[in-house]
PDB file of C-alpha atoms in Angstrom:
ATOM      1  CA  ASP C   1    -207.818-112.315 -57.031  1.00 58.00           C
ATOM      2  CA  ALA C   2    -205.036-109.889 -56.184  1.00 59.00           C
ATOM      3  CA  LYS C   3    -201.889-110.126 -58.263  1.00 86.00           C
ATOM      4  CA  THR C   4    -198.557-111.086 -56.828  1.00 94.00           C
ATOM      5  CA  THR C   5    -195.058-110.192 -57.933  1.00 95.00           C
ATOM      6  CA  GLN C   6    -192.046-112.400 -57.355  1.00 96.00           C
ATOM      7  CA  PRO C   7    -188.433-112.233 -58.531  1.00 96.00           C
ATOM      8  CA  THR C   8    -187.769-114.422 -61.523  1.00 95.00           C
ATOM      9  CA  SER C   9    -185.136-116.555 -59.872  1.00 96.00           C
ATOM     10  CA  MET C  10    -182.815-116.978 -56.940  1.00 97.00           C
ATOM     11  CA  ASP C  11    -180.350-119.482 -55.660  1.00 94.00           C
ATOM     12  CA  CYS C  12    -179.052-120.603 -52.318  1.00 95.00           C
ATOM     13  CA  ALA C  13    -176.513-123.038 -50.929  1.00 96.00           C
ATOM     14  CA  GLU C  14    -177.581-126.447 -49.723  1.00 97.00           C
ATOM     15  CA  GLY C  15    -178.191-126.467 -45.973  1.00 96.00           C
ATOM     16  CA  ARG C  16    -178.806-122.736 -45.791  1.00 96.00           C
ATOM     17  CA  ALA C  17    -182.158-121.032 -45.402  1.00 97.00           C
ATOM     18  CA  ALA C  18    -183.944-119.986 -48.575  1.00 97.00           C
ATOM     19  CA  ASN C  19    -186.055-116.843 -48.223  1.00 98.00           C
ATOM     20  CA  LEU C  20    -188.474-116.356 -51.082  1.00 98.00           C
ATOM     21  CA  PRO C  21    -190.175-112.936 -51.209  1.00 98.00           C
ATOM     22  CA  CYS C  22    -193.577-112.067 -52.618  1.00 97.00           C
ATOM     23  CA  ASN C  23    -195.367-108.755 -52.988  1.00 97.00           C
ATOM     24  CA  HIS C  24    -199.156-108.575 -52.920  1.00 95.00           C
ATOM     25  CA  SER C  25    -199.824-104.903 -52.315  1.00 94.00           C
ATOM     26  CA  THR C  26    -203.482-105.035 -53.440  1.00 92.00           C
ATOM     27  CA  ILE C  27    -204.491-107.923 -51.201  1.00 92.00           C
ATOM     28  CA  SER C  28    -207.890-107.564 -49.583  1.00 88.00           C
ATOM     29  CA  GLY C  29    -208.928-108.506 -46.074  1.00 87.00           C
ATOM     30  CA  ASN C  30    -210.498-111.858 -46.975  1.00 83.00           C
ATOM     31  CA  GLU C  31    -207.713-113.103 -49.222  1.00 88.00           C
ATOM     32  CA  TYR C  32    -205.252-115.739 -48.115  1.00 90.00           C
ATOM     33  CA  VAL C  33    -201.623-116.068 -49.177  1.00 94.00           C
ATOM     34  CA  TYR C  34    -200.789-119.506 -50.558  1.00 93.00           C
ATOM     35  CA  TRP C  35    -197.503-121.034 -51.591  1.00 96.00           C
ATOM     36  CA  TYR C  36    -197.113-123.949 -53.963  1.00 96.00           C
ATOM     37  CA  ARG C  37    -194.073-125.376 -55.665  1.00 96.00           C
ATOM     38  CA  GLN C  38    -193.602-127.348 -58.840  1.00 94.00           C
ATOM     39  CA  ILE C  39    -190.685-129.638 -59.343  1.00 94.00           C
ATOM     40  CA  HIS C  40    -189.856-130.214 -62.990  1.00 87.00           C
ATOM     41  CA  SER C  41    -192.436-132.388 -64.810  1.00 85.00           C
ATOM     42  CA  GLN C  42    -194.577-132.892 -61.714  1.00 90.00           C
ATOM     43  CA  GLY C  43    -197.838-131.405 -60.519  1.00 92.00           C
ATOM     44  CA  PRO C  44    -197.697-128.455 -58.110  1.00 93.00           C
ATOM     45  CA  GLN C  45    -197.361-129.293 -54.441  1.00 95.00           C
ATOM     46  CA  TYR C  46    -199.076-127.329 -51.689  1.00 93.00           C
ATOM     47  CA  ILE C  47    -196.623-125.893 -49.159  1.00 96.00           C
ATOM     48  CA  ILE C  48    -198.374-123.549 -46.760  1.00 95.00           C
ATOM     49  CA  HIS C  49    -200.938-120.781 -46.510  1.00 93.00           C
ATOM     50  CA  GLY C  50    -201.893-117.995 -44.124  1.00 93.00           C
ATOM     51  CA  LEU C  51    -204.190-115.033 -43.616  1.00 92.00           C
ATOM     52  CA  LYS C  52    -202.355-112.630 -41.321  1.00 91.00           C
ATOM     53  CA  ASN C  53    -200.457-114.598 -38.698  1.00 88.00           C
ATOM     54  CA  ASN C  54    -197.147-116.253 -39.397  1.00 94.00           C
ATOM     55  CA  GLU C  55    -197.468-119.959 -40.080  1.00 96.00           C
ATOM     56  CA  THR C  56    -195.097-122.901 -39.820  1.00 97.00           C
ATOM     57  CA  ASN C  57    -195.380-126.515 -40.852  1.00 96.00           C
ATOM     58  CA  GLU C  58    -193.003-129.372 -41.534  1.00 95.00           C
ATOM     59  CA  MET C  59    -192.028-127.948 -44.912  1.00 95.00           C
ATOM     60  CA  ALA C  60    -191.666-124.218 -44.409  1.00 97.00           C
ATOM     61  CA  SER C  61    -192.517-121.035 -42.565  1.00 98.00           C
ATOM     62  CA  LEU C  62    -194.629-118.197 -43.916  1.00 98.00           C
ATOM     63  CA  ILE C  63    -193.996-114.697 -42.667  1.00 98.00           C
ATOM     64  CA  ILE C  64    -196.662-112.125 -43.553  1.00 97.00           C
ATOM     65  CA  THR C  65    -195.997-108.437 -42.908  1.00 96.00           C
ATOM     66  CA  GLU C  66    -198.335-106.593 -40.599  1.00 95.00           C
ATOM     67  CA  ASP C  67    -199.883-104.630 -43.459  1.00 95.00           C
ATOM     68  CA  ARG C  68    -200.219-107.908 -45.416  1.00 95.00           C
ATOM     69  CA  LYS C  69    -198.729-106.328 -48.524  1.00 95.00           C
ATOM     70  CA  SER C  70    -195.869-108.799 -48.717  1.00 96.00           C
ATOM     71  CA  SER C  71    -194.776-112.159 -47.429  1.00 97.00           C
ATOM     72  CA  THR C  72    -191.748-114.423 -47.306  1.00 98.00           C
ATOM     73  CA  LEU C  73    -191.592-118.168 -47.609  1.00 98.00           C
ATOM     74  CA  ILE C  74    -188.721-119.624 -45.642  1.00 98.00           C
ATOM     75  CA  LEU C  75    -187.250-123.057 -46.283  1.00 97.00           C
ATOM     76  CA  PRO C  76    -185.066-123.391 -43.176  1.00 96.00           C
ATOM     77  CA  HIS C  77    -182.522-125.889 -44.513  1.00 95.00           C
ATOM     78  CA  ALA C  78    -182.680-126.072 -48.296  1.00 96.00           C
ATOM     79  CA  THR C  79    -181.765-129.331 -49.998  1.00 96.00           C
ATOM     80  CA  LEU C  80    -181.134-130.134 -53.641  1.00 96.00           C
ATOM     81  CA  ARG C  81    -184.648-131.593 -53.791  1.00 95.00           C
ATOM     82  CA  ASP C  82    -186.069-128.148 -53.050  1.00 97.00           C
ATOM     83  CA  THR C  83    -185.005-126.926 -56.482  1.00 97.00           C
ATOM     84  CA  ALA C  84    -188.322-125.979 -58.076  1.00 97.00           C
ATOM     85  CA  VAL C  85    -190.566-123.142 -59.215  1.00 95.00           C
ATOM     86  CA  TYR C  86    -192.316-121.582 -56.218  1.00 97.00           C
ATOM     87  CA  TYR C  87    -195.646-119.856 -56.700  1.00 96.00           C
ATOM     88  CA  CYS C  88    -197.054-117.223 -54.376  1.00 96.00           C
ATOM     89  CA  ILE C  89    -200.816-116.954 -54.854  1.00 93.00           C
ATOM     90  CA  VAL C  90    -203.461-114.787 -53.260  1.00 91.00           C
ATOM     91  CA  ARG C  91    -206.883-116.351 -53.088  1.00 85.00           C
ATOM     92  CA  LEU C  92    -210.330-115.391 -51.933  1.00 78.00           C
ATOM     93  CA  VAL C  93    -211.978-117.610 -49.360  1.00 71.00           C
ATOM     94  CA  GLY C  94    -215.129-119.230 -50.590  1.00 66.00           C
ATOM     95  CA  THR C  95    -216.623-121.851 -52.836  1.00 57.00           C
ATOM     96  CA  GLY C  96    -216.744-122.480 -56.511  1.00 57.00           C
ATOM     97  CA  ALA C  97    -215.046-119.728 -58.440  1.00 54.00           C
ATOM     98  CA  ASN C  98    -213.579-118.341 -55.262  1.00 59.00           C
ATOM     99  CA  SER C  99    -211.733-121.597 -54.647  1.00 65.00           C
ATOM    100  CA  LYS C 100    -209.678-121.423 -57.810  1.00 72.00           C
ATOM    101  CA  LEU C 101    -205.990-120.622 -57.813  1.00 81.00           C
ATOM    102  CA  THR C 102    -204.453-118.163 -60.280  1.00 83.00           C
ATOM    103  CA  PHE C 103    -200.845-119.083 -60.927  1.00 87.00           C
ATOM    104  CA  GLY C 104    -198.303-116.504 -62.049  1.00 88.00           C
ATOM    105  CA  LYS C 105    -194.832-117.275 -63.325  1.00 88.00           C
ATOM    106  CA  GLY C 106    -193.389-118.000 -59.897  1.00 93.00           C
ATOM    107  CA  ILE C 107    -189.796-117.850 -58.779  1.00 96.00           C
ATOM    108  CA  THR C 108    -187.284-120.479 -59.784  1.00 96.00           C
ATOM    109  CA  LEU C 109    -185.227-121.555 -56.785  1.00 98.00           C
ATOM    110  CA  SER C 110    -181.968-123.309 -57.550  1.00 97.00           C
ATOM    111  CA  VAL C 111    -180.252-124.992 -54.614  1.00 97.00           C
ATOM    112  CA  ARG C 112    -176.558-125.473 -55.265  1.00 95.00           C
ATOM    113  CA  PRO C 113    -174.373-128.116 -53.581  1.00 94.00           C
TER     114      PRO C 113
ATOM    115  CA  SER U   1    -206.071-140.660 -47.081  1.00 84.00           C
ATOM    116  CA  GLN U   2    -206.984-139.013 -50.350  1.00 86.00           C
ATOM    117  CA  THR U   3    -205.316-139.746 -53.658  1.00 92.00           C
ATOM    118  CA  ILE U   4    -205.761-138.332 -57.122  1.00 95.00           C
ATOM    119  CA  HIS U   5    -205.107-140.265 -60.292  1.00 95.00           C
ATOM    120  CA  GLN U   6    -204.696-139.130 -63.862  1.00 96.00           C
ATOM    121  CA  TRP U   7    -204.254-141.124 -67.004  1.00 94.00           C
ATOM    122  CA  PRO U   8    -202.655-141.529 -69.331  1.00 94.00           C
ATOM    123  CA  ALA U   9    -199.320-140.138 -68.145  1.00 94.00           C
ATOM    124  CA  THR U  10    -198.214-139.246 -71.669  1.00 95.00           C
ATOM    125  CA  LEU U  11    -200.063-139.066 -74.944  1.00 96.00           C
ATOM    126  CA  VAL U  12    -199.112-138.284 -78.527  1.00 97.00           C
ATOM    127  CA  GLN U  13    -202.040-137.536 -80.794  1.00 97.00           C
ATOM    128  CA  PRO U  14    -202.337-136.236 -84.364  1.00 97.00           C
ATOM    129  CA  VAL U  15    -204.050-132.968 -85.174  1.00 97.00           C
ATOM    130  CA  GLY U  16    -207.764-133.454 -85.655  1.00 97.00           C
ATOM    131  CA  SER U  17    -208.024-136.543 -83.458  1.00 97.00           C
ATOM    132  CA  PRO U  18    -210.265-136.716 -80.364  1.00 97.00           C
ATOM    133  CA  LEU U  19    -209.033-136.514 -76.788  1.00 96.00           C
ATOM    134  CA  SER U  20    -210.174-137.914 -73.488  1.00 97.00           C
ATOM    135  CA  LEU U  21    -208.211-137.436 -70.274  1.00 97.00           C
ATOM    136  CA  GLU U  22    -209.501-138.851 -67.034  1.00 97.00           C
ATOM    137  CA  CYS U  23    -209.030-137.830 -63.436  1.00 97.00           C
ATOM    138  CA  THR U  24    -210.356-139.622 -60.374  1.00 97.00           C
ATOM    139  CA  VAL U  25    -210.103-138.833 -56.690  1.00 96.00           C
ATOM    140  CA  GLU U  26    -210.262-141.372 -53.885  1.00 95.00           C
ATOM    141  CA  GLY U  27    -210.886-140.976 -50.193  1.00 93.00           C
ATOM    142  CA  THR U  28    -213.165-137.951 -50.215  1.00 91.00           C
ATOM    143  CA  SER U  29    -216.661-137.013 -51.312  1.00 90.00           C
ATOM    144  CA  ASN U  30    -218.129-133.982 -53.076  1.00 90.00           C
ATOM    145  CA  PRO U  31    -214.766-132.422 -53.879  1.00 91.00           C
ATOM    146  CA  ASN U  32    -214.215-129.383 -56.040  1.00 90.00           C
ATOM    147  CA  LEU U  33    -212.385-130.521 -59.170  1.00 93.00           C
ATOM    148  CA  TYR U  34    -210.174-128.526 -61.528  1.00 93.00           C
ATOM    149  CA  TRP U  35    -208.427-128.898 -64.871  1.00 95.00           C
ATOM    150  CA  TYR U  36    -205.314-126.811 -65.537  1.00 94.00           C
ATOM    151  CA  ARG U  37    -203.014-126.645 -68.528  1.00 94.00           C
ATOM    152  CA  GLN U  38    -199.367-125.671 -68.596  1.00 92.00           C
ATOM    153  CA  ALA U  39    -197.935-124.907 -72.008  1.00 87.00           C
ATOM    154  CA  ALA U  40    -194.177-125.281 -72.453  1.00 81.00           C
ATOM    155  CA  GLY U  41    -192.366-122.560 -70.498  1.00 76.00           C
ATOM    156  CA  ARG U  42    -195.595-121.012 -69.289  1.00 78.00           C
ATOM    157  CA  GLY U  43    -197.510-120.844 -66.031  1.00 81.00           C
ATOM    158  CA  LEU U  44    -200.556-122.896 -65.129  1.00 88.00           C
ATOM    159  CA  GLN U  45    -203.842-121.821 -66.669  1.00 89.00           C
ATOM    160  CA  LEU U  46    -207.154-122.861 -65.157  1.00 90.00           C
ATOM    161  CA  LEU U  47    -209.386-124.401 -67.816  1.00 93.00           C
ATOM    162  CA  PHE U  48    -212.422-125.771 -65.983  1.00 93.00           C
ATOM    163  CA  TYR U  49    -213.693-126.277 -62.478  1.00 90.00           C
ATOM    164  CA  SER U  50    -216.594-128.201 -61.014  1.00 91.00           C
ATOM    165  CA  VAL U  51    -218.322-127.971 -57.645  1.00 88.00           C
ATOM    166  CA  GLY U  52    -220.589-130.983 -58.207  1.00 90.00           C
ATOM    167  CA  ILE U  53    -221.802-133.669 -60.596  1.00 93.00           C
ATOM    168  CA  GLY U  54    -222.774-132.152 -63.910  1.00 91.00           C
ATOM    169  CA  GLN U  55    -221.683-128.658 -62.845  1.00 91.00           C
ATOM    170  CA  ILE U  56    -218.901-127.344 -65.043  1.00 93.00           C
ATOM    171  CA  SER U  57    -217.548-123.816 -65.284  1.00 90.00           C
ATOM    172  CA  SER U  58    -215.229-122.817 -68.104  1.00 89.00           C
ATOM    173  CA  GLU U  59    -212.549-120.250 -67.509  1.00 84.00           C
ATOM    174  CA  VAL U  60    -211.337-119.653 -71.054  1.00 80.00           C
ATOM    175  CA  PRO U  61    -212.929-120.241 -74.451  1.00 71.00           C
ATOM    176  CA  GLN U  62    -211.151-123.049 -76.200  1.00 80.00           C
ATOM    177  CA  ASN U  63    -211.238-126.266 -78.099  1.00 88.00           C
ATOM    178  CA  LEU U  64    -211.780-128.355 -74.981  1.00 94.00           C
ATOM    179  CA  SER U  65    -214.694-129.436 -72.838  1.00 95.00           C
ATOM    180  CA  ALA U  66    -215.046-131.048 -69.438  1.00 96.00           C
ATOM    181  CA  SER U  67    -217.564-133.345 -67.834  1.00 96.00           C
ATOM    182  CA  ARG U  68    -218.157-134.725 -64.367  1.00 97.00           C
ATOM    183  CA  PRO U  69    -220.266-137.864 -64.720  1.00 95.00           C
ATOM    184  CA  GLN U  70    -219.611-139.051 -61.163  1.00 95.00           C
ATOM    185  CA  ASP U  71    -218.779-137.322 -57.907  1.00 95.00           C
ATOM    186  CA  ARG U  72    -215.073-138.106 -58.020  1.00 95.00           C
ATOM    187  CA  GLN U  73    -214.501-138.336 -61.773  1.00 97.00           C
ATOM    188  CA  PHE U  74    -213.518-135.451 -64.009  1.00 97.00           C
ATOM    189  CA  ILE U  75    -212.962-135.834 -67.753  1.00 97.00           C
ATOM    190  CA  LEU U  76    -211.330-133.456 -70.203  1.00 97.00           C
ATOM    191  CA  SER U  77    -212.259-133.919 -73.859  1.00 96.00           C
ATOM    192  CA  SER U  78    -211.826-132.563 -77.315  1.00 96.00           C
ATOM    193  CA  LYS U  79    -213.485-133.550 -80.556  1.00 95.00           C
ATOM    194  CA  LYS U  80    -210.606-132.351 -82.739  1.00 96.00           C
ATOM    195  CA  LEU U  81    -207.186-131.546 -81.327  1.00 96.00           C
ATOM    196  CA  LEU U  82    -205.189-128.531 -82.424  1.00 95.00           C
ATOM    197  CA  LEU U  83    -201.424-128.117 -82.279  1.00 94.00           C
ATOM    198  CA  SER U  84    -201.961-125.440 -79.628  1.00 92.00           C
ATOM    199  CA  ASP U  85    -203.582-128.031 -77.350  1.00 94.00           C
ATOM    200  CA  SER U  86    -200.167-129.509 -76.591  1.00 94.00           C
ATOM    201  CA  GLY U  87    -199.160-129.124 -72.978  1.00 95.00           C
ATOM    202  CA  PHE U  88    -199.090-130.553 -69.507  1.00 95.00           C
ATOM    203  CA  TYR U  89    -202.616-131.141 -68.189  1.00 97.00           C
ATOM    204  CA  LEU U  90    -203.151-131.219 -64.479  1.00 96.00           C
ATOM    205  CA  CYS U  91    -206.191-132.216 -62.482  1.00 97.00           C
ATOM    206  CA  ALA U  92    -206.626-130.939 -58.941  1.00 94.00           C
ATOM    207  CA  TRP U  93    -209.123-131.263 -56.108  1.00 92.00           C
ATOM    208  CA  ASN U  94    -209.945-129.601 -52.848  1.00 88.00           C
ATOM    209  CA  ARG U  95    -212.600-129.993 -50.220  1.00 84.00           C
ATOM    210  CA  GLY U  96    -215.986-128.687 -51.187  1.00 75.00           C
ATOM    211  CA  GLY U  97    -217.779-126.035 -49.174  1.00 68.00           C
ATOM    212  CA  ALA U  98    -216.727-122.660 -47.847  1.00 63.00           C
ATOM    213  CA  GLY U  99    -213.215-122.308 -46.548  1.00 63.00           C
ATOM    214  CA  SER U 100    -209.597-121.884 -47.487  1.00 60.00           C
ATOM    215  CA  TYR U 101    -208.997-125.436 -48.587  1.00 76.00           C
ATOM    216  CA  GLU U 102    -205.743-126.100 -50.348  1.00 84.00           C
ATOM    217  CA  GLN U 103    -205.734-127.799 -53.737  1.00 88.00           C
ATOM    218  CA  TYR U 104    -203.958-131.074 -54.376  1.00 92.00           C
ATOM    219  CA  PHE U 105    -202.704-131.864 -57.816  1.00 94.00           C
ATOM    220  CA  GLY U 106    -202.432-135.092 -59.733  1.00 96.00           C
ATOM    221  CA  PRO U 107    -199.300-136.283 -61.546  1.00 94.00           C
ATOM    222  CA  GLY U 108    -200.415-134.767 -64.852  1.00 95.00           C
ATOM    223  CA  THR U 109    -200.741-135.872 -68.465  1.00 96.00           C
ATOM    224  CA  ARG U 110    -198.222-134.645 -70.990  1.00 96.00           C
ATOM    225  CA  LEU U 111    -200.012-134.244 -74.330  1.00 96.00           C
ATOM    226  CA  THR U 112    -198.154-133.720 -77.581  1.00 96.00           C
ATOM    227  CA  VAL U 113    -200.234-132.953 -80.644  1.00 96.00           C
ATOM    228  CA  THR U 114    -198.358-133.647 -83.875  1.00 96.00           C
TER     229      THR U 114
END
């Protein structure tokens, strides 16, 4: 799987949008971009994923650049409960070994009141 | 809907003792199953994955083993625990077959080896 690089940490004010960047310059054509988050002492939670088009769901939006070398996860109205470590992961499509996720260190988002 | 269970939630075991952690998934069939470990202050490390009953793949050499005796049951074991086995153990599942299926994680087991 391609590696990703994320800042170590960032913070934002409650109610404002949180924009979390991720670089994946070596991504290949059949690799998806996934985002998970992990709130302290809990298991990771799936947020969103995409291949090349921008995606939106009830939790967040995912913006992928046209060259697919970077992406941004957007939490439109951050709340205190969004404080967590956010992982950007690039994953091959497929079965078995190709289904596994490789977690990096992620970015710690702190939402302040 | 699908749910994933892990137990126990916390465990304190002495060095050299055996270990058995269990994970079960409800509401789906033939899932892919995964065991991850997160050491204190570290990222998640994939330990084992399974695409079917009796099919186990190991990602890293270690003191642990995994088994899948039933379709929706995944067990992590050790014959003799080491201090370095301490950590947060997470089980995950996703739909089997080809595709970009997201993984869903269980609540985890926090293991402290003393």
